[in-house]
Coordinates of N, CA and C in Angstrom, one line a residue:
M22 N 2.5 9.2 17.9 CA 2.7 10.6 17.3 C 2.0 10.6 15.9
A23 N 1.1 11.4 15.8 CA 0.4 11.5 14.5 C 0.9 12.7 13.7
V24 N 1.1 12.4 12.4 CA 1.5 13.4 11.4 C 0.5 13.4 10.3
E25 N 0.0 14.5 9.8 CA -0.9 14.6 8.7 C 0.0 14.7 7.4
V26 N -0.3 13.9 6.4 CA 0.4 13.9 5.2 C -0.6 14.3 4.0
R27 N -0.3 15.4 3.4 CA -1.1 15.8 2.2 C -0.5 15.2 0.9
I28 N -1.4 14.5 0.2 CA -1.0 13.7 -0.9 C -1.4 14.4 -2.2
P29 N -0.5 14.5 -3.2 CA -0.9 15.1 -4.5 C -1.8 14.2 -5.3
T30 N -2.6 14.7 -6.2 CA -3.5 13.9 -7.0 C -2.8 12.7 -7.7
I31 N -1.6 12.9 -8.2 CA -0.9 11.9 -8.9 C -0.5 10.7 -8.1
L32 N -0.5 10.8 -6.8 CA -0.1 9.7 -5.9 C -1.3 9.2 -5.1
R33 N -2.5 9.7 -5.3 CA -3.6 9.2 -4.6 C -4.1 7.8 -4.9
Q34 N -3.6 7.3 -6.0 CA -3.9 5.9 -6.4 C -3.4 5.0 -5.3
Y35 N -2.3 5.4 -4.6 CA -1.7 4.6 -3.5 C -2.4 4.8 -2.2
T36 N -3.3 5.8 -2.1 CA -4.0 6.1 -0.8 C -5.5 5.9 -0.9
G37 N -5.9 5.1 -1.9 CA -7.3 4.9 -2.1 C -8.1 6.2 -2.4
G38 N -7.4 7.2 -3.0 CA -8.0 8.4 -3.4 C -8.0 9.5 -2.3
A39 N -7.5 9.2 -1.1 CA -7.5 10.1 0.0 C -6.5 11.3 -0.3
K40 N -7.0 12.5 0.0 CA -6.1 13.7 -0.1 C -5.2 13.8 1.0
T41 N -5.6 13.4 2.2 CA -4.7 13.4 3.3 C -4.7 12.0 4.0
V42 N -3.6 11.6 4.5 CA -3.5 10.4 5.3 C -2.7 10.7 6.6
E43 N -2.8 9.8 7.5 CA -2.1 9.9 8.8 C -1.0 8.9 8.8
G44 N 0.1 9.4 9.4 CA 1.3 8.5 9.6 C 2.0 8.8 10.9
T45 N 3.0 8.0 11.2 CA 3.8 8.2 12.4 C 5.2 8.1 12.1
G46 N 6.1 8.7 12.9 CA 7.5 8.6 12.7 C 8.1 9.9 13.3
D47 N 9.3 9.7 13.9 CA 10.0 10.8 14.4 C 11.0 11.5 13.4
T48 N 11.1 10.9 12.3 CA 11.9 11.5 11.2 C 11.1 11.3 9.9
L49 N 11.4 12.0 8.8 CA 10.8 11.8 7.5 C 10.9 10.4 7.0
A50 N 12.1 9.9 7.2 CA 12.4 8.5 6.7 C 11.5 7.5 7.5
A51 N 11.3 7.7 8.8 CA 10.5 6.8 9.5 C 9.0 6.9 9.1
L52 N 8.6 8.2 8.8 CA 7.2 8.4 8.4 C 7.0 7.7 7.0
I53 N 8.0 7.8 6.1 CA 7.8 7.2 4.8 C 7.7 5.7 4.9
D54 N 8.5 5.1 5.9 CA 8.4 3.7 6.1 C 7.0 3.3 6.6
D55 N 6.5 4.1 7.5 CA 5.2 3.9 8.1 C 4.1 4.0 7.0
L56 N 4.2 5.0 6.1 CA 3.3 5.2 5.0 C 3.3 4.0 4.1
E57 N 4.5 3.4 3.9 CA 4.6 2.3 3.0 C 3.8 1.1 3.5
T58 N 3.8 0.9 4.9 CA 3.1 -0.2 5.4 C 1.6 0.0 5.3
R59 N 1.2 1.2 5.3 CA -0.3 1.6 5.2 C -0.7 1.7 3.7
H60 N 0.2 2.2 2.9 CA -0.1 2.5 1.5 C 1.0 1.9 0.6
P61 N 1.0 0.6 0.4 CA 2.1 0.0 -0.4 C 2.3 0.7 -1.8
G62 N 3.6 0.9 -2.1 CA 4.0 1.5 -3.4 C 4.3 2.9 -3.3
L63 N 3.9 3.6 -2.2 CA 4.1 5.0 -2.1 C 5.6 5.4 -2.0
R64 N 6.3 4.6 -1.2 CA 7.7 4.8 -0.9 C 8.5 4.9 -2.3
D65 N 8.2 4.0 -3.2 CA 9.0 4.0 -4.4 C 8.8 5.2 -5.3
R66 N 7.7 5.9 -5.0 CA 7.4 7.1 -5.7 C 8.0 8.3 -5.1
L67 N 8.4 8.2 -3.8 CA 9.0 9.3 -3.1 C 10.5 9.2 -2.9
V68 N 11.1 7.9 -2.8 CA 12.5 7.7 -2.5 C 13.1 6.8 -3.6
E69 N 14.4 7.2 -3.9 CA 15.2 6.4 -4.8 C 16.6 6.3 -4.2
N70 N 17.1 5.0 -4.1 CA 18.4 4.8 -3.5 C 18.6 5.4 -2.2
G71 N 17.5 5.4 -1.3 CA 17.6 6.0 0.0 C 17.5 7.5 0.2
S72 N 17.3 8.2 -0.9 CA 17.1 9.6 -0.9 C 15.8 10.0 -1.6
L73 N 15.3 11.2 -1.2 CA 14.1 11.7 -1.9 C 14.4 11.8 -3.4
R74 N 13.4 11.5 -4.1 CA 13.6 11.6 -5.6 C 13.8 13.1 -5.9
R75 N 14.5 13.3 -7.0 CA 14.9 14.7 -7.4 C 13.6 15.6 -7.7
F76 N 12.6 15.0 -8.2 CA 11.5 15.8 -8.7 C 10.3 15.7 -7.7
V77 N 10.6 15.3 -6.5 CA 9.5 15.3 -5.4 C 9.9 16.3 -4.4
N78 N 9.0 17.2 -4.1 CA 9.3 18.2 -3.0 C 8.5 17.9 -1.8
V79 N 9.1 17.9 -0.7 CA 8.4 17.6 0.6 C 8.6 18.7 1.5
Y80 N 7.5 19.1 2.2 CA 7.5 20.2 3.1 C 7.0 19.8 4.5
V81 N 7.6 20.2 5.5 CA 7.1 20.0 6.9 C 6.7 21.3 7.4
N82 N 5.4 21.5 7.7 CA 4.9 22.8 8.1 C 5.4 23.9 7.3
D83 N 5.3 23.7 6.0 CA 5.7 24.7 4.9 C 7.2 25.0 4.8
E84 N 8.0 24.2 5.5 CA 9.5 24.3 5.3 C 10.0 23.1 4.4
D85 N 10.8 23.5 3.4 CA 11.4 22.5 2.5 C 12.3 21.5 3.3
V86 N 12.0 20.2 3.3 CA 12.8 19.3 4.1 C 14.3 19.2 3.6
R87 N 14.6 19.7 2.4 CA 16.0 19.7 2.0 C 16.8 20.6 2.9
F88 N 16.1 21.6 3.5 CA 16.8 22.5 4.4 C 16.7 22.1 5.9
L89 N 16.0 21.0 6.1 CA 15.8 20.5 7.5 C 16.4 19.2 7.7
G90 N 17.3 18.7 6.8 CA 18.0 17.4 6.9 C 17.4 16.4 6.0
A91 N 16.6 16.7 5.1 CA 16.0 15.7 4.1 C 15.4 14.6 4.8
E92 N 15.8 13.3 4.6 CA 15.1 12.2 5.2 C 15.3 12.1 6.7
K93 N 16.3 12.9 7.2 CA 16.6 12.9 8.6 C 15.8 14.0 9.3
A94 N 15.0 14.8 8.6 CA 14.2 15.9 9.2 C 13.4 15.3 10.3
T95 N 13.4 16.0 11.4 CA 12.7 15.5 12.6 C 11.2 16.0 12.5
L96 N 10.3 15.1 13.0 CA 8.9 15.4 13.0 C 8.4 15.4 14.4
S97 N 7.3 16.1 14.6 CA 6.7 16.2 16.0 C 5.2 15.9 15.8
D98 N 4.6 15.5 16.9 CA 3.1 15.2 16.9 C 2.4 16.5 16.4
G99 N 1.5 16.3 15.4 CA 0.7 17.4 14.9 C 1.3 18.1 13.7
D100 N 2.5 17.7 13.3 CA 3.1 18.3 12.1 C 2.3 18.0 10.8
C101 N 2.4 18.8 9.8 CA 1.8 18.6 8.6 C 2.9 18.5 7.5
V102 N 2.9 17.3 6.8 CA 3.8 17.1 5.7 C 3.1 17.2 4.4
T103 N 3.6 17.9 3.5 CA 3.0 18.1 2.2 C 4.0 17.6 1.1
V104 N 3.4 16.7 0.3 CA 4.2 16.1 -0.8 C 3.7 16.8 -2.1
L105 N 4.7 17.4 -2.8 CA 4.4 18.0 -4.1 C 5.3 17.5 -5.2
P106 N 4.8 17.1 -6.3 CA 5.7 16.8 -7.4 C 6.2 18.1 -8.0
A107 N 7.4 18.1 -8.4 CA 8.0 19.3 -9.0 C 7.3 19.5 -10.4
V108 N 7.1 20.8 -10.7 CA 6.5 21.1 -12.0 C 7.6 21.6 -12.9
A109 N 7.6 21.1 -14.1 CA 8.7 21.5 -15.1 C 8.0 21.6 -16.5
G110 N 8.7 22.3 -17.3 CA 8.2 22.4 -18.7 C 7.4 23.6 -18.9
G111 N 6.6 23.5 -20.0 CA 5.7 24.7 -20.3 C 6.3 25.4 -21.5
A112 N 5.6 26.4 -22.0 CA 6.0 27.1 -23.1 C 7.0 28.2 -22.7
P113 N 7.9 28.5 -23.6 CA 8.9 29.6 -23.3 C 8.1 30.9 -23.2
A114 N 8.7 31.8 -22.5 CA 8.1 33.2 -22.3 C 8.0 33.9 -23.6
A115 N 6.9 34.6 -23.8 CA 6.7 35.4 -25.0 C 7.8 36.6 -25.0
R116 N 8.2 36.9 -26.2 CA 9.2 38.0 -26.3 C 8.5 39.2 -26.9

């Protein structure tokens, strides 16, 4: 079962610069394990203490995995997983 994973610029050092990579797994956790075997170091940037890092957003076919069961979210052949680092900070709004 092939799943396309879109990698943000900040994590492409682990994928040899690739914007998208392929992985396999019937859950997000299994996919992350597979990605780690193909791209060592990536898991530590996505997962902490067995859960997705707080400032990493992951989407399966544009649905936030936190509403799909997080690491237990089920995947199907042809799914697209997008990894996005959370954006924070910036200047306060003008008054």
